[in-house]
mmCIF file with all atom_site columns, C-alpha atoms in Angstrom:
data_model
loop_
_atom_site.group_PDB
_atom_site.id
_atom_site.type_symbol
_atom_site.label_atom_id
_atom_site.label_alt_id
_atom_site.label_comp_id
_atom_site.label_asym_id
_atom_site.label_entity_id
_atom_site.label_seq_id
_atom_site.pdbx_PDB_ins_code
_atom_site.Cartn_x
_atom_site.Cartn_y
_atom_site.Cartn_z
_atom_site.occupancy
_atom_site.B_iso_or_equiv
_atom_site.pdbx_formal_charge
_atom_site.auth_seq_id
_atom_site.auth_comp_id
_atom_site.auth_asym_id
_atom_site.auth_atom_id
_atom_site.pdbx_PDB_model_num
ATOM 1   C CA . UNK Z 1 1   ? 109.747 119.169 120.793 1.00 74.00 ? 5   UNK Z CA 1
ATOM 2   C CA . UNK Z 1 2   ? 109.322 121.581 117.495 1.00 79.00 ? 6   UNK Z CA 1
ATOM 3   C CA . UNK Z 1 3   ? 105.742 123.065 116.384 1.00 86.00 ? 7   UNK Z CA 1
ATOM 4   C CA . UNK Z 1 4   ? 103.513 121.024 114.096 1.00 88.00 ? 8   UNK Z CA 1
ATOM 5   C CA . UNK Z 1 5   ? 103.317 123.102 110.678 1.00 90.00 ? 9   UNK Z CA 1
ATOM 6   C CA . UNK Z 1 6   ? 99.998  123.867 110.356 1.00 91.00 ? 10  UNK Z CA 1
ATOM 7   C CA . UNK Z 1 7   ? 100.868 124.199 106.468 1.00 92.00 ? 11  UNK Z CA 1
ATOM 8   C CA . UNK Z 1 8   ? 101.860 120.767 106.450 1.00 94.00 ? 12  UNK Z CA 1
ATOM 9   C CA . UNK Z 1 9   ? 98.572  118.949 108.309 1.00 94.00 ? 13  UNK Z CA 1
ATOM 10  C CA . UNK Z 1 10  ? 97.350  118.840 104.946 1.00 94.00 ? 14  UNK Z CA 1
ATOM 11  C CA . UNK Z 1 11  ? 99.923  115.823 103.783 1.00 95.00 ? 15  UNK Z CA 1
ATOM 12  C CA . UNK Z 1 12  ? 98.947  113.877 106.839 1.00 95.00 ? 16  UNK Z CA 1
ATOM 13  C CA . UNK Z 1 13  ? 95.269  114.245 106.644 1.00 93.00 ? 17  UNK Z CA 1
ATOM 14  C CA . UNK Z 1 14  ? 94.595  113.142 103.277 1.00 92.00 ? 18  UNK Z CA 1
ATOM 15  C CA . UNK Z 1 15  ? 96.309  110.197 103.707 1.00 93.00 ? 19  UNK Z CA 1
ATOM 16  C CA . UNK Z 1 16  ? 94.497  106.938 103.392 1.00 90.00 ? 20  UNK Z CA 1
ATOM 17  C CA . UNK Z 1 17  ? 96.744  103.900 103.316 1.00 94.00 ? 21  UNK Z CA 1
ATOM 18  C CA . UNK Z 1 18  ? 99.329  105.126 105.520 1.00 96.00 ? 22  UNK Z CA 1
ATOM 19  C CA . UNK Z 1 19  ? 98.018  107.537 108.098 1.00 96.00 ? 23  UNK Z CA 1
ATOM 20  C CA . UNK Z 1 20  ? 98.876  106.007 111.334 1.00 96.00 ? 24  UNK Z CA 1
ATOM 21  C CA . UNK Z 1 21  ? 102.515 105.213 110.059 1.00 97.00 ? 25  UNK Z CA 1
ATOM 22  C CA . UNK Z 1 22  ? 102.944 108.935 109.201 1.00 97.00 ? 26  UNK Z CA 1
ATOM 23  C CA . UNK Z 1 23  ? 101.816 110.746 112.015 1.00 96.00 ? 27  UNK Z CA 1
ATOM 24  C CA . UNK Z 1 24  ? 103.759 108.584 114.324 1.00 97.00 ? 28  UNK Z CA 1
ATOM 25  C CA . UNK Z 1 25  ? 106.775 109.377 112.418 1.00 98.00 ? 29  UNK Z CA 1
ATOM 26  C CA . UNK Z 1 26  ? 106.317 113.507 112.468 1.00 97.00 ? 30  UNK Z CA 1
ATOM 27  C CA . UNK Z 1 27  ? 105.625 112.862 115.983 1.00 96.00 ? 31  UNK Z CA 1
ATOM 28  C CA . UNK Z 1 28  ? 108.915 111.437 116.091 1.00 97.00 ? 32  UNK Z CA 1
ATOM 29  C CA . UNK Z 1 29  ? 111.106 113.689 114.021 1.00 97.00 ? 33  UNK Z CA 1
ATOM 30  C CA . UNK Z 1 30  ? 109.676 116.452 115.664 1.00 96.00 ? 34  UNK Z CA 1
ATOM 31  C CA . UNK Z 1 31  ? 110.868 115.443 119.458 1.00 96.00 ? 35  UNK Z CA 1
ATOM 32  C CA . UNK Z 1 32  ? 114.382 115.978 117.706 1.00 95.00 ? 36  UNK Z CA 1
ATOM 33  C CA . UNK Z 1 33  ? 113.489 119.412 117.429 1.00 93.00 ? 37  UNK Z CA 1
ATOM 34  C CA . UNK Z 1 34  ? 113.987 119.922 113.480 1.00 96.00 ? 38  UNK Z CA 1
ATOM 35  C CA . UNK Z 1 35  ? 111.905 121.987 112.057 1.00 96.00 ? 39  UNK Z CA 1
ATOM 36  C CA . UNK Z 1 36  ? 108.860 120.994 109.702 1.00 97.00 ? 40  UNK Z CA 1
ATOM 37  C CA . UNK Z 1 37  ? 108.486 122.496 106.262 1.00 96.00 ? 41  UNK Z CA 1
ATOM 38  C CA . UNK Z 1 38  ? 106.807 121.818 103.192 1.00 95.00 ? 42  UNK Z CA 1
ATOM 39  C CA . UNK Z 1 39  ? 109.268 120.878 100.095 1.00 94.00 ? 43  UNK Z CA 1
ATOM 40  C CA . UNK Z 1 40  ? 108.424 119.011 97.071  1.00 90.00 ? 44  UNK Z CA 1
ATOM 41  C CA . UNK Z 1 41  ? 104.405 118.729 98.126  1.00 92.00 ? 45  UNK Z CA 1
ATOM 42  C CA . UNK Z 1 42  ? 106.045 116.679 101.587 1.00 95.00 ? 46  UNK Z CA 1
ATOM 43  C CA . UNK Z 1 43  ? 107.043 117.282 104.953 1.00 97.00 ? 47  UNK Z CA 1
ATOM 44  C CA . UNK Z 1 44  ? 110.432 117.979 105.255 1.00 97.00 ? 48  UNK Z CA 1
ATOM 45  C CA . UNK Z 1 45  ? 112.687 118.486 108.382 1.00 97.00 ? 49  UNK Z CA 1
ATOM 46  C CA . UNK Z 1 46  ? 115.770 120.769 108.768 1.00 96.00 ? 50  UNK Z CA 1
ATOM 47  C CA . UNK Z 1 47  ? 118.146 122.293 111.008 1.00 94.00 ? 51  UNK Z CA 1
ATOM 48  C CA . UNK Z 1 48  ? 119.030 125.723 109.921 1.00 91.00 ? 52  UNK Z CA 1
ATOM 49  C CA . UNK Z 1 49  ? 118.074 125.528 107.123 1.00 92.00 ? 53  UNK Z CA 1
ATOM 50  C CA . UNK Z 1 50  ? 119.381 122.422 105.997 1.00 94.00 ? 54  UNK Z CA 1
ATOM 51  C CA . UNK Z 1 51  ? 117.122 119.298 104.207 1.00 95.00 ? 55  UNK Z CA 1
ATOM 52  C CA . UNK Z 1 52  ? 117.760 116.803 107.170 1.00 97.00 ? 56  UNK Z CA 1
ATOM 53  C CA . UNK Z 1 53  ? 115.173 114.272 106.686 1.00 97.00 ? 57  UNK Z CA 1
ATOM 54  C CA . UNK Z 1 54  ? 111.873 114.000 104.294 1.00 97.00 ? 58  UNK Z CA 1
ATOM 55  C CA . UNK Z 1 55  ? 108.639 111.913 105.088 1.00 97.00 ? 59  UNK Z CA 1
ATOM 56  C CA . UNK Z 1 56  ? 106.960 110.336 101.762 1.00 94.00 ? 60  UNK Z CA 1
ATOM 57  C CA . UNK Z 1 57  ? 104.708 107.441 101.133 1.00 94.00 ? 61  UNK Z CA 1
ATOM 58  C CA . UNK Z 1 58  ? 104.369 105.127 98.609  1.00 94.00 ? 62  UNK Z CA 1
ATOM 59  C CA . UNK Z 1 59  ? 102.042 102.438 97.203  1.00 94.00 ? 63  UNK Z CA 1
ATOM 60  C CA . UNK Z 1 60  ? 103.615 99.678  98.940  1.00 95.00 ? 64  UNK Z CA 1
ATOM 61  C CA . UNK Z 1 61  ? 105.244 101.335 102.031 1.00 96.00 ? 65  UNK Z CA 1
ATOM 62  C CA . UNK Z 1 62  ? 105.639 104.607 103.092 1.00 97.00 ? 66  UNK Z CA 1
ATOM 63  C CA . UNK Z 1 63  ? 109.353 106.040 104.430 1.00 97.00 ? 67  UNK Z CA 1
ATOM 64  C CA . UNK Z 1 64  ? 111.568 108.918 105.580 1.00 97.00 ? 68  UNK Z CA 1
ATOM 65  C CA . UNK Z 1 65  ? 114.493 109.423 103.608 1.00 96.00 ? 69  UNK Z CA 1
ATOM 66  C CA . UNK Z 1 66  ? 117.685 110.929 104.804 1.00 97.00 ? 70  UNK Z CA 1
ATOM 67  C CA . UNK Z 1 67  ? 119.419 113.577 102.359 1.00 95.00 ? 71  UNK Z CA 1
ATOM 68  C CA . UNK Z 1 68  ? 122.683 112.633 103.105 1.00 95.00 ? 72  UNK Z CA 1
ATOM 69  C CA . UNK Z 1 69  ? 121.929 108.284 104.339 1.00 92.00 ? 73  UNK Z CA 1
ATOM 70  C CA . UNK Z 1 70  ? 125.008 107.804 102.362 1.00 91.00 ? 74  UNK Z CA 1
ATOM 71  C CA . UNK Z 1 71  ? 126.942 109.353 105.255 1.00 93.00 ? 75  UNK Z CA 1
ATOM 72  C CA . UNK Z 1 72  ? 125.425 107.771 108.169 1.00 95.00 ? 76  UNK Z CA 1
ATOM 73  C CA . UNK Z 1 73  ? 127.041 104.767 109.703 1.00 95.00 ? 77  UNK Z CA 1
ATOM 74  C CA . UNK Z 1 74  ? 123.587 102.574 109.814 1.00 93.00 ? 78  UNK Z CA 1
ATOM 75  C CA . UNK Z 1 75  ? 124.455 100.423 112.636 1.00 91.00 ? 79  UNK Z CA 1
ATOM 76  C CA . UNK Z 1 76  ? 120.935 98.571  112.379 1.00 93.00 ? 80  UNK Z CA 1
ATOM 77  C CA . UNK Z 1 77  ? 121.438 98.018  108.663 1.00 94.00 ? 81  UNK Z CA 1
ATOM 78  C CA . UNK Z 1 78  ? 118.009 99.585  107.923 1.00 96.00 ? 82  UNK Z CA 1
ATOM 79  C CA . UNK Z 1 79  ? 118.874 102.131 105.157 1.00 95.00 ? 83  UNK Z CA 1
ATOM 80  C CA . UNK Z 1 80  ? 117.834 101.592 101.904 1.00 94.00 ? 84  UNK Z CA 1
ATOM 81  C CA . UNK Z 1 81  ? 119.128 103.079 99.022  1.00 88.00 ? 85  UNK Z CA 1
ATOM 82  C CA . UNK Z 1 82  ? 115.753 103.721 96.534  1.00 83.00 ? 86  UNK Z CA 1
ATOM 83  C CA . UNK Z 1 83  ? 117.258 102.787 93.376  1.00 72.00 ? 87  UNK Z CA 1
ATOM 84  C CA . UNK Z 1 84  ? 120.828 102.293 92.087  1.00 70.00 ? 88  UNK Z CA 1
ATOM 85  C CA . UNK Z 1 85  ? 120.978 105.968 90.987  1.00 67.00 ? 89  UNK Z CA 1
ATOM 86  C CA . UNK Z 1 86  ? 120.374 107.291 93.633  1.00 74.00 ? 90  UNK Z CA 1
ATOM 87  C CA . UNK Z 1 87  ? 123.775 108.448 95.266  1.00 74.00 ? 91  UNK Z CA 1
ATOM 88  C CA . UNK Z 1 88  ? 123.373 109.780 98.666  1.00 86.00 ? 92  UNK Z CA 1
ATOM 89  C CA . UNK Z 1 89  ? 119.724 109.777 99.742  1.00 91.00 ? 93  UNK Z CA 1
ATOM 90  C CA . UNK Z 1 90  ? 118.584 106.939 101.968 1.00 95.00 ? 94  UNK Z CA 1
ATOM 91  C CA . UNK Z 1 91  ? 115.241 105.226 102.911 1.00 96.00 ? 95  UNK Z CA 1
ATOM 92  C CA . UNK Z 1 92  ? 114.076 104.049 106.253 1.00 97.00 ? 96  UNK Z CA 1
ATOM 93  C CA . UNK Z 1 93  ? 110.419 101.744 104.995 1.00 97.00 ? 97  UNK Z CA 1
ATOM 94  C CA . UNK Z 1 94  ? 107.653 100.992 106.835 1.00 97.00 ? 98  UNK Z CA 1
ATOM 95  C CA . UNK Z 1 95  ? 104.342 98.746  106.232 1.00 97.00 ? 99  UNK Z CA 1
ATOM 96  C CA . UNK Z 1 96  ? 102.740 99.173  109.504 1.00 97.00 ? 100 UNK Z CA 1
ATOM 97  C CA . UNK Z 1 97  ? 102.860 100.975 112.712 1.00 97.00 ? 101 UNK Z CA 1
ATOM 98  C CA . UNK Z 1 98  ? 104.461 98.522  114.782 1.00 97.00 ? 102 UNK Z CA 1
ATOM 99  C CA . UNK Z 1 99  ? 107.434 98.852  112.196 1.00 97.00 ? 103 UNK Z CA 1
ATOM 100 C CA . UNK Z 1 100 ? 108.028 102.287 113.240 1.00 97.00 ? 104 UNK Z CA 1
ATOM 101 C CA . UNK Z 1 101 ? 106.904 101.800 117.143 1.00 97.00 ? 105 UNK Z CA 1
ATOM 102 C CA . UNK Z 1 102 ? 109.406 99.206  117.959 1.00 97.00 ? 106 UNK Z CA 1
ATOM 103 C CA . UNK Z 1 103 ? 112.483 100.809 116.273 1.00 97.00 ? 107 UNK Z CA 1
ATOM 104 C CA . UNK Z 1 104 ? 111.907 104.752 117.623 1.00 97.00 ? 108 UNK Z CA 1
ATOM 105 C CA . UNK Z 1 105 ? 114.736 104.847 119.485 1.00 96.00 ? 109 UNK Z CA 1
ATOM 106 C CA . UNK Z 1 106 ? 116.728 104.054 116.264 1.00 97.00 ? 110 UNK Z CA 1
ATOM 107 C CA . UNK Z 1 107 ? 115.573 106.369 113.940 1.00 97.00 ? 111 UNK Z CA 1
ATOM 108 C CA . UNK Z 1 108 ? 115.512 109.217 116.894 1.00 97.00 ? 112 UNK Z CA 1
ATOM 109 C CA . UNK Z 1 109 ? 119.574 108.180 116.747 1.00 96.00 ? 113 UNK Z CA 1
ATOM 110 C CA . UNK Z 1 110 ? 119.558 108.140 113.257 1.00 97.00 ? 114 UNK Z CA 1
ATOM 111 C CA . UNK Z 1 111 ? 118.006 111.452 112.710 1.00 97.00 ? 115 UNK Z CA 1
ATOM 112 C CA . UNK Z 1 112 ? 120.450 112.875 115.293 1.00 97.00 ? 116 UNK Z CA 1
ATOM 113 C CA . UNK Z 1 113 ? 123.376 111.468 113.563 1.00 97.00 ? 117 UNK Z CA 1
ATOM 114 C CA . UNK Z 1 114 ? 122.212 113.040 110.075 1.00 96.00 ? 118 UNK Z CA 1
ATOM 115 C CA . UNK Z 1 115 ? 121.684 116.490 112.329 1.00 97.00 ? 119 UNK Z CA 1
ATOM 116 C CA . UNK Z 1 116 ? 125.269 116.180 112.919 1.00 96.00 ? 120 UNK Z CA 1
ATOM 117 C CA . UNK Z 1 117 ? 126.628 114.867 109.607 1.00 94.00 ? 121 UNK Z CA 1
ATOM 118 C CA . UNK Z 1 118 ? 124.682 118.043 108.328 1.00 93.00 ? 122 UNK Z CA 1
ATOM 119 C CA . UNK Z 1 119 ? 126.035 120.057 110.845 1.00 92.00 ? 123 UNK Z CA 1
ATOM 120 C CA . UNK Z 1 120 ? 130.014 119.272 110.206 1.00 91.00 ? 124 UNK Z CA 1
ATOM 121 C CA . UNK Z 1 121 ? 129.440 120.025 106.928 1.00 84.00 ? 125 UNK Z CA 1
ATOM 122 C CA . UNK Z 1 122 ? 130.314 116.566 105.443 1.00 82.00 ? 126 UNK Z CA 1
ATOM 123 C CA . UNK Z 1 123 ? 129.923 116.876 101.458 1.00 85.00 ? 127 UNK Z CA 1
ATOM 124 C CA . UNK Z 1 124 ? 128.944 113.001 99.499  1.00 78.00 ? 128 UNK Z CA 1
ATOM 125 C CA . UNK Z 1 125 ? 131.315 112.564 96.640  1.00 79.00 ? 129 UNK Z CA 1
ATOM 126 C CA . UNK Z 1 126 ? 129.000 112.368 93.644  1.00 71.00 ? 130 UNK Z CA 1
ATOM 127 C CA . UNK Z 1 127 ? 130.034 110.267 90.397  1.00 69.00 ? 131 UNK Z CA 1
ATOM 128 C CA . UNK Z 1 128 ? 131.250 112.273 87.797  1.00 70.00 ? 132 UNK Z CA 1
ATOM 129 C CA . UNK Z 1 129 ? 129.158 112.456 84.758  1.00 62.00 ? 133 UNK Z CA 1
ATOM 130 C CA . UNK Z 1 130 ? 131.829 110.631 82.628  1.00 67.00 ? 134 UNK Z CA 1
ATOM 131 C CA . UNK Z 1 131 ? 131.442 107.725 84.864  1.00 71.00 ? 135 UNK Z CA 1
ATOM 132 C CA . UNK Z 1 132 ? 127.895 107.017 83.856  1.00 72.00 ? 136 UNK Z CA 1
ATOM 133 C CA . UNK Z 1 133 ? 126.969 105.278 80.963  1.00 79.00 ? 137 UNK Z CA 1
ATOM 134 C CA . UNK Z 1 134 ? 125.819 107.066 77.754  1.00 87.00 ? 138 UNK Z CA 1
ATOM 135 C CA . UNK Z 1 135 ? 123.184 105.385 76.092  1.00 90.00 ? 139 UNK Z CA 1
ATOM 136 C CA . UNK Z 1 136 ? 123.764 103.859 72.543  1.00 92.00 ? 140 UNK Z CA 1
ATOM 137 C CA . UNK Z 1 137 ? 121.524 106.439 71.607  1.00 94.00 ? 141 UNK Z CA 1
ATOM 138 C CA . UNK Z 1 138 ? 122.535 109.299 72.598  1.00 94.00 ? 142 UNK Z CA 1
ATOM 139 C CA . UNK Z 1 139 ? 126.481 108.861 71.360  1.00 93.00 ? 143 UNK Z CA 1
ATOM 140 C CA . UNK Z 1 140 ? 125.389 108.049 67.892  1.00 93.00 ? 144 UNK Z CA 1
ATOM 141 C CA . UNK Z 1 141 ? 124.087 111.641 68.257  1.00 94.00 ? 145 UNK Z CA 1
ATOM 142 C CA . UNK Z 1 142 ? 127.041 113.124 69.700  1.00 94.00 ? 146 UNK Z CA 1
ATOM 143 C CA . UNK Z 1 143 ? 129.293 111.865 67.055  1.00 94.00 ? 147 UNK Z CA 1
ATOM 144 C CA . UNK Z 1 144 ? 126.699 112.642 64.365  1.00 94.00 ? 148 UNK Z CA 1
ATOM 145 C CA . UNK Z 1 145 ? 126.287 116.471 65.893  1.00 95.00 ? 149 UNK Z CA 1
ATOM 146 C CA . UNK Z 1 146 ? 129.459 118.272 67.028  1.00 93.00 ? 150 UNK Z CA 1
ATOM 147 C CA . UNK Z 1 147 ? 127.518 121.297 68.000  1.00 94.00 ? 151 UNK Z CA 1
ATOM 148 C CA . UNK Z 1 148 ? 125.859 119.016 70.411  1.00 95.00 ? 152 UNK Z CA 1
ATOM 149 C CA . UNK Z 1 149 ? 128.890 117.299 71.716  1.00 93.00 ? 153 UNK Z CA 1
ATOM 150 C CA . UNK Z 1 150 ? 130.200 120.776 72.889  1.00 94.00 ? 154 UNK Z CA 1
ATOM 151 C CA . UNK Z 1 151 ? 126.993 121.869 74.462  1.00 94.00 ? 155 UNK Z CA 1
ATOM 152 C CA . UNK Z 1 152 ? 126.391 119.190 76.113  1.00 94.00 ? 156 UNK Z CA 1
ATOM 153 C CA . UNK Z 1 153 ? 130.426 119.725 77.726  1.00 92.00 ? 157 UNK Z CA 1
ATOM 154 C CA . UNK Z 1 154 ? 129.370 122.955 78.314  1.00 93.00 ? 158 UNK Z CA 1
ATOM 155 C CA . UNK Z 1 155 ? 127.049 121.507 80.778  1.00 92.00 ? 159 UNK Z CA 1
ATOM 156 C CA . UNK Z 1 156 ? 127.399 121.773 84.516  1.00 88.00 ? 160 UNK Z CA 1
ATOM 157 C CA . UNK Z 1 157 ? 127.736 118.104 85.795  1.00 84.00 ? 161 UNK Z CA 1
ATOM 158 C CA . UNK Z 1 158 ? 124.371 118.394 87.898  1.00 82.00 ? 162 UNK Z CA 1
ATOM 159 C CA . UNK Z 1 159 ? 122.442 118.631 84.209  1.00 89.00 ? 163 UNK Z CA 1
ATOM 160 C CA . UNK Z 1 160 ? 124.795 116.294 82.448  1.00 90.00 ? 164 UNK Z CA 1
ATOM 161 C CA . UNK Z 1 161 ? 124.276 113.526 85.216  1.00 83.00 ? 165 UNK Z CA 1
ATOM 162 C CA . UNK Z 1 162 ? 119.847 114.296 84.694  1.00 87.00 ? 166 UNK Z CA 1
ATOM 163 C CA . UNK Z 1 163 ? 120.196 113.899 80.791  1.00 91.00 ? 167 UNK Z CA 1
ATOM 164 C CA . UNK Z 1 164 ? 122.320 110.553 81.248  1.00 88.00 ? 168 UNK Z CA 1
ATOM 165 C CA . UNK Z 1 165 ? 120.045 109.053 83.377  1.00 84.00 ? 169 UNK Z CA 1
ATOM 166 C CA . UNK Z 1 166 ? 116.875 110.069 81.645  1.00 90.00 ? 170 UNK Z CA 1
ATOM 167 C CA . UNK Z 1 167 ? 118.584 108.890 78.311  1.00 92.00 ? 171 UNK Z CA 1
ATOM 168 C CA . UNK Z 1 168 ? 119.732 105.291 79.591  1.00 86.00 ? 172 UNK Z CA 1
ATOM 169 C CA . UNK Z 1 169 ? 116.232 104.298 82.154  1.00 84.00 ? 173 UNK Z CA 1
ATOM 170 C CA . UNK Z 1 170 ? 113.820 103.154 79.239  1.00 88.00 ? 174 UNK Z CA 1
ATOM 171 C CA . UNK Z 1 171 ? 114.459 99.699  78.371  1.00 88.00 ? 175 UNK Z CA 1
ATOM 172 C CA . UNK Z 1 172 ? 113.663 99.734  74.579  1.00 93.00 ? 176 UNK Z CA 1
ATOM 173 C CA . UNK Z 1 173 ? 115.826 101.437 72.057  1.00 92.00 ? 177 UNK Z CA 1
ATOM 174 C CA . UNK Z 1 174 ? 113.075 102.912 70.486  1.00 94.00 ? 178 UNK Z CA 1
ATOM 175 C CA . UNK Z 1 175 ? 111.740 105.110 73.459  1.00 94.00 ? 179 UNK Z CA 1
ATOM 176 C CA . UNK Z 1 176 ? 115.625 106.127 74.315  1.00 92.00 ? 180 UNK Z CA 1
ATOM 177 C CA . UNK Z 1 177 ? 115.854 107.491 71.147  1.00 94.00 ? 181 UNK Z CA 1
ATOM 178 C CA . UNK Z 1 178 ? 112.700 109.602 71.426  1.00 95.00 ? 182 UNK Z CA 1
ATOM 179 C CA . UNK Z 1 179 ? 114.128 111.298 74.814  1.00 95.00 ? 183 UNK Z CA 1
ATOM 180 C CA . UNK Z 1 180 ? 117.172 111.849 72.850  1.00 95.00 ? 184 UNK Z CA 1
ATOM 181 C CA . UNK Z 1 181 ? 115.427 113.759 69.672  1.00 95.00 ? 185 UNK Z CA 1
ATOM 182 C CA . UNK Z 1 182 ? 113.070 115.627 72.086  1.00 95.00 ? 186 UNK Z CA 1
ATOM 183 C CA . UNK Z 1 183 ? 115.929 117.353 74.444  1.00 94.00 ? 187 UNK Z CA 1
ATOM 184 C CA . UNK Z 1 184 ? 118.488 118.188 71.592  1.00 95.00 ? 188 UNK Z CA 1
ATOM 185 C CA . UNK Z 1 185 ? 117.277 121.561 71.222  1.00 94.00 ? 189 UNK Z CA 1
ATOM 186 C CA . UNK Z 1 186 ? 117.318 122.386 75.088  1.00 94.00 ? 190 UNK Z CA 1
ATOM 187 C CA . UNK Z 1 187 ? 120.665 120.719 75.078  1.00 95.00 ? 191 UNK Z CA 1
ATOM 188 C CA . UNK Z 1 188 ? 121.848 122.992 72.447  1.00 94.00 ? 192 UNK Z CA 1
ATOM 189 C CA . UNK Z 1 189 ? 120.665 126.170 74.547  1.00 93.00 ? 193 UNK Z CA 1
ATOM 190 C CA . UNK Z 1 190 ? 122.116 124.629 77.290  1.00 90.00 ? 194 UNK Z CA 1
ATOM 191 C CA . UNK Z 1 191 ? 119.375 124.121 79.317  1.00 92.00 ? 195 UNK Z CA 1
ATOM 192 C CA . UNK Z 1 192 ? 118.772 121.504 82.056  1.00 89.00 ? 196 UNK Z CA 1
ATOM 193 C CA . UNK Z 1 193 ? 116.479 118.125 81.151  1.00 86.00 ? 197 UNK Z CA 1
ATOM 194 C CA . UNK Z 1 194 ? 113.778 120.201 83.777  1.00 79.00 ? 198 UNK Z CA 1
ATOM 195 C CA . UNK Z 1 195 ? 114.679 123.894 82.727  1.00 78.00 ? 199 UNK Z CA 1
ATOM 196 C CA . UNK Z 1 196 ? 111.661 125.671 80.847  1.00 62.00 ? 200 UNK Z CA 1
#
């Protein structure tokens, strides 16, 4: 079994809704001997240093989530993929502790598969950003701006994929259009929807 990450203890101890649930599940990944980090303010899990498996919690249920789910054969059909964006992560959910006692076994396979998925260096096939929709919103712009057009090519597909997907979520026109107008100018410097 790996070390607890004393760094980490943090995450589990301020936890109110799903304590229990989440310190069973460390326990857990951690007989698999990965080792426990903190990324993105959670406990994360990997295997030379490769992201293997995350632990995060959520109003209504917290999870781990697999890096690459997408590539795991999920016998028990319990993966969940988070939203339809979301290309090769996957979600294991849980709403009490007896959700996560009676299927240990399972995930301890599960976590072992992903070590070895990880390890044979299997690569997810992404979507290419022309295979997303652009937003109404943001063409009307592209044809109205050539300078943008070619920035926005100029793009790696990583930051074209963020802007499409930030551009097309809101529902109303009017709030798509906003995103649009505010990330034009880091578009034309060719920066990334997060770059600063």
């Amino acid at each position: 079994m790996s070390e607890f990450n004393p760094n980490v203890d943090f995450y589990f101890n301020n936890s109110k809704k799903w304590k229990k649930e989440l310190l069973k599940l460390r326990e857990i990944i951690l007989e698999t001997n990965l080792n426990e980090e903190l990324k993105w303010g959670s406990p994360c899990y990997t295997s030379h240093n490769r992201n293997i498996v995350l632990i995060h919690e959520f109003k209504e249920y917290c999870a781990i989530l697999f890096f690459k789910g997408v590539l795991l054969k999920d016998m028990e059909g319990i993966l969940i993929q988070q939203t339809q964006n979301v290309q090769s992560a996957r979600q294991i959910r849980f709403t009490n502790i007896q959700e996560v006692t009676r299927i240990e076994n399972t995930l301890k396979n599960y976590i072992k598969e992903a070590i070895e998925v990880e390890k044979s260096d299997l690569k997810v096939e992404f979507k290419k950003p022309t295979e997303f929709q652009i937003s109404e919103e943001f063409q009307v712009k592209l044809n109205e701006i050539p300078a943008l057009k070619t920035a926005f090519e100029k793009l790696s597909p990583g930051r074209q994929r963020a802007y499409l997907l930030h551009f097309s979520a809101p529902k109303q026109s009017k709030t798509r259009e906003a995103r649009v107008e505010k990330c034009i100018p880091n578009i034309l410097n060719w920066k990334g929807l997060n770059d600063i």
